[in-house]
Amino acid sequence: MNEHMEVPFQYLSCEKFLWELLNEVNCRQIHHEIIGEDHCERTGIHYPLIRLNVNPKCERRVCIISGIHGNEIAGPLYLLHLFSKDFFCKLPRIFHYVIYPLVNPTGFDLRQRYDDDYRDLNAVYKTTMTSKNYTENQVIMSDVIQYLPFEAVITLHEDSDTEQFYMYGLGAHNIPFYHEICQAGRGFCEPWCNANIYGLHSDEHGFVLSTTRDHAFDGYFYAKGYAPVACTFETPGKLDITFRTKMMVEILLFFCKRLAKNFP
């Protein structure tokens, strides 16, 4: 997949994104907290790492993680849509949503997949939890432990090389549920079906049964037994940014509504 991507000027900086996000958050009276920071040695900029809490009094929790890869901007930008009046009211209120909107702020500003240390942050294992080059991961994981376990963990990604939607998910017993999510994605664009996707094969729905071998965030939570449902959405990075951020929100809302049906 492409390492860099061109983006509209209005989404140029992490600072601008966080300013707009916090404006929306404050309008909805959503709790937010700076849980740490990431320092870019090349620029001297200190970036805040933020956690949002929606419906914090609910016992059942869903974790949403976005902005792991800096050039996959639809993940973070979906929040600007989610917290608008048109979408926020549609979130099922039975869950406490623990949201990490931008794991990789330096990559976001540099418009590259990796962070400023040129590290892929989609990696949670013993080495990254002790390395000085993975500060972002360490901040997130030290914070998230207070909310375990989750009913589901969702990571938001996009593939800059495709015009098709696909998704990864863990747990063969969850496949019927994941297929329903793929069907929701089909309402926006064609899924990437029956394909070899970076060494793994998607089925006729555009779904890839994932493993924990790559130590991705969702794989880690699933492997540790912290979330029985764990998946990754991959929106099509070649399509218009406004279209795919709205697509991300609609699929996420469908996921949460469908998940809510599992509880009386």
XYZ file of C-alpha atoms in Angstrom:
264
model
C 0.000 0.000 0.000
C 1.126 3.571 -0.560
C 3.244 5.094 2.169
C 2.115 8.672 1.483
C -1.124 10.225 0.271
C -2.374 13.625 -0.817
C -5.101 15.154 1.337
C -7.215 18.307 1.112
C -5.575 21.417 2.528
C -8.267 21.909 5.185
C -7.079 18.733 6.933
C -3.433 19.707 6.878
C -2.524 19.548 10.557
C -3.113 17.522 13.668
C -3.648 20.811 15.503
C -6.552 21.762 13.253
C -8.136 18.327 13.577
C -7.934 18.347 17.377
C -9.310 21.895 17.506
C -12.354 20.885 15.456
C -12.776 17.626 17.362
C -12.716 19.278 20.770
C -15.213 21.861 19.593
C -17.623 19.041 18.750
C -16.819 17.177 21.967
C -17.477 20.235 24.111
C -20.779 20.882 22.348
C -21.917 17.357 23.314
C -20.452 17.581 26.814
C -18.313 14.516 26.138
C -15.560 13.844 28.651
C -12.074 14.076 27.181
C -8.687 13.771 28.791
C -5.077 14.203 27.756
C -3.491 10.916 28.797
C 0.051 11.594 27.593
C 2.037 13.099 24.784
C 4.248 12.238 21.863
C 7.305 14.352 21.117
C 8.579 14.722 17.559
C 12.343 15.201 17.713
C 12.521 16.397 14.106
C 10.195 19.357 14.708
C 10.255 19.812 18.459
C 6.454 19.601 18.568
C 4.723 17.982 21.534
C 1.479 16.250 20.547
C -1.236 15.461 23.096
C -2.655 11.940 23.131
C -6.355 12.065 23.945
C -9.021 9.705 25.209
C -12.765 10.358 24.871
C -15.467 8.799 27.055
C -19.045 8.661 25.813
C -21.711 7.384 28.268
C -19.113 6.684 30.973
C -21.699 5.451 33.489
C -22.571 2.394 31.381
C -21.020 -0.888 32.521
C -20.687 -2.448 29.059
C -17.788 -0.923 27.161
C -16.736 -0.686 23.518
C -13.241 0.480 22.572
C -12.676 2.395 19.324
C -9.143 3.112 18.137
C -8.264 5.214 15.089
C -5.346 7.088 13.585
C -2.859 4.251 14.033
C -1.448 4.892 10.555
C -0.925 8.557 9.796
C -1.921 8.457 6.125
C -5.260 6.775 6.898
C -7.131 9.933 7.770
C -10.752 8.751 7.449
C -10.468 7.012 10.826
C -9.801 10.146 12.887
C -11.997 12.386 10.732
C -15.018 10.126 11.181
C -15.324 11.545 14.698
C -16.153 14.986 13.316
C -19.179 13.332 11.689
C -19.994 10.998 14.574
C -20.303 13.846 17.042
C -22.464 15.948 14.774
C -26.162 16.216 15.678
C -27.129 13.987 12.729
C -25.169 10.962 13.969
C -24.442 11.297 17.681
C -28.075 10.692 18.649
C -27.955 7.327 16.868
C -25.272 5.753 19.076
C -26.794 3.004 21.252
C -26.782 4.277 24.812
C -26.208 0.912 26.452
C -22.432 1.155 25.890
C -19.653 3.231 27.357
C -17.507 4.165 24.358
C -13.801 4.485 25.131
C -12.313 6.241 22.107
C -8.689 6.903 21.194
C -9.081 9.245 18.203
C -5.494 9.670 17.041
C -2.800 7.211 18.080
C -0.223 8.516 15.590
C -0.276 12.340 15.542
C 3.211 12.712 14.062
C 2.341 10.383 11.174
C -0.884 12.350 10.664
C 1.061 15.593 10.243
C 3.719 13.956 8.071
C 1.018 12.180 5.990
C 2.827 8.876 6.256
C 1.852 5.435 7.484
C 4.504 5.306 10.188
C 5.275 7.762 12.972
C 8.211 10.189 12.961
C 10.514 7.393 14.175
C 9.374 5.430 11.121
C 7.701 2.775 13.250
C 4.479 0.945 12.479
C 2.367 1.562 15.573
C -0.047 -1.275 14.812
C 2.068 -3.494 17.023
C 1.468 -4.399 20.653
C 3.889 -6.895 22.136
C 6.706 -7.079 24.671
C 9.318 -5.247 22.598
C 7.139 -2.284 21.646
C 5.923 -1.892 25.217
C 9.476 -1.201 26.397
C 11.000 0.593 23.389
C 11.456 4.385 23.453
C 10.267 4.425 19.834
C 6.729 3.313 20.722
C 5.722 5.930 23.274
C 2.282 6.269 21.677
C 1.468 2.580 22.142
C 2.684 2.597 25.717
C 0.511 5.592 26.602
C -2.597 4.001 25.069
C -2.053 0.598 26.644
C -1.273 1.961 30.099
C -4.486 4.007 29.953
C -6.837 1.401 28.487
C -6.176 -1.163 31.199
C -8.544 0.651 33.577
C -11.484 -0.075 31.250
C -10.955 -3.763 30.580
C -12.743 -5.894 29.534
C -14.678 -4.708 26.470
C -17.661 -6.128 24.673
C -15.865 -5.254 21.438
C -12.751 -3.547 20.134
C -12.857 -1.800 16.757
C -9.861 -0.331 14.944
C -10.457 2.031 12.047
C -8.135 1.836 9.065
C -8.271 2.482 5.350
C -6.474 1.113 2.343
C -5.101 3.887 0.133
C -4.692 1.497 -2.818
C -8.299 0.417 -3.274
C -11.811 1.617 -4.076
C -13.341 -1.338 -2.225
C -14.285 -2.014 1.385
C -13.122 -5.002 3.389
C -12.700 -5.891 7.031
C -10.743 -8.149 9.340
C -12.218 -9.910 12.347
C -11.148 -12.393 14.995
C -13.023 -15.436 16.205
C -14.576 -17.906 13.770
C -17.745 -17.965 15.896
C -18.216 -14.260 15.071
C -18.220 -14.722 11.291
C -22.031 -14.398 10.807
C -21.922 -11.141 12.776
C -18.976 -9.835 10.734
C -20.760 -10.726 7.508
C -23.615 -8.458 8.554
C -21.143 -5.594 8.924
C -19.728 -6.323 5.473
C -23.253 -6.180 4.105
C -23.653 -2.714 5.605
C -20.461 -1.660 3.838
C -21.857 -2.960 0.545
C -24.429 -0.175 0.699
C -21.617 2.299 0.004
C -19.254 0.479 -2.341
C -18.366 -2.980 -3.567
C -16.543 -5.182 -1.062
C -13.169 -6.663 -1.963
C -14.348 -10.249 -2.308
C -12.459 -13.502 -2.882
C -9.140 -11.701 -3.016
C -5.606 -12.187 -1.787
C -5.214 -9.210 0.559
C -1.635 -8.880 1.738
C -1.256 -12.613 2.155
C -4.697 -13.323 3.600
C -7.827 -14.274 1.671
C -11.160 -12.488 1.845
C -14.375 -14.437 1.400
C -17.393 -13.689 -0.781
C -18.428 -10.912 1.642
C -15.101 -9.094 1.697
C -14.280 -10.470 5.136
C -10.883 -11.743 6.273
C -10.701 -14.064 9.281
C -7.692 -12.600 11.028
C -5.091 -13.975 13.407
C -3.093 -12.475 16.250
C 0.216 -13.037 14.516
C 0.831 -9.385 13.593
C 0.256 -8.101 17.137
C -2.275 -5.515 15.974
C -4.342 -3.723 18.630
C -7.506 -5.728 17.932
C -5.577 -8.980 17.828
C -3.943 -8.245 21.162
C -7.230 -7.562 22.960
C -8.811 -10.675 21.497
C -5.855 -12.940 22.273
C -5.756 -11.764 25.887
C -9.467 -12.421 26.326
C -10.216 -8.729 26.832
C -12.770 -8.554 24.007
C -14.824 -11.412 22.489
C -15.418 -9.323 19.358
C -12.460 -7.619 17.678
C -12.332 -6.284 14.157
C -10.812 -3.768 11.769
C -12.654 -1.711 9.154
C -10.721 -0.929 5.961
C -12.410 1.866 4.016
C -11.352 2.576 0.406
C -8.715 5.302 0.456
C -9.057 6.083 -3.250
C -12.572 7.434 -2.812
C -13.532 10.968 -1.793
C -12.591 11.805 1.805
C -16.042 13.131 2.728
C -17.666 10.004 1.292
C -15.459 7.579 3.137
C -15.628 9.363 6.497
C -19.417 9.242 6.294
C -19.159 5.595 5.249
C -16.975 4.896 8.297
C -19.535 6.493 10.614
C -22.492 4.610 9.112
C -20.719 1.257 9.341
C -19.645 1.972 12.903
C -23.200 2.900 13.896
C -24.523 -0.269 12.289
C -21.905 -2.296 14.170
C -22.854 -0.775 17.528
C -26.595 -1.166 16.929
C -26.126 -4.767 15.886
C -23.876 -5.461 18.866
C -26.485 -3.943 21.187
C -28.973 -6.619 20.090
C -26.828 -9.199 21.881
C -27.855 -7.690 25.214
C -31.369 -7.537 26.706
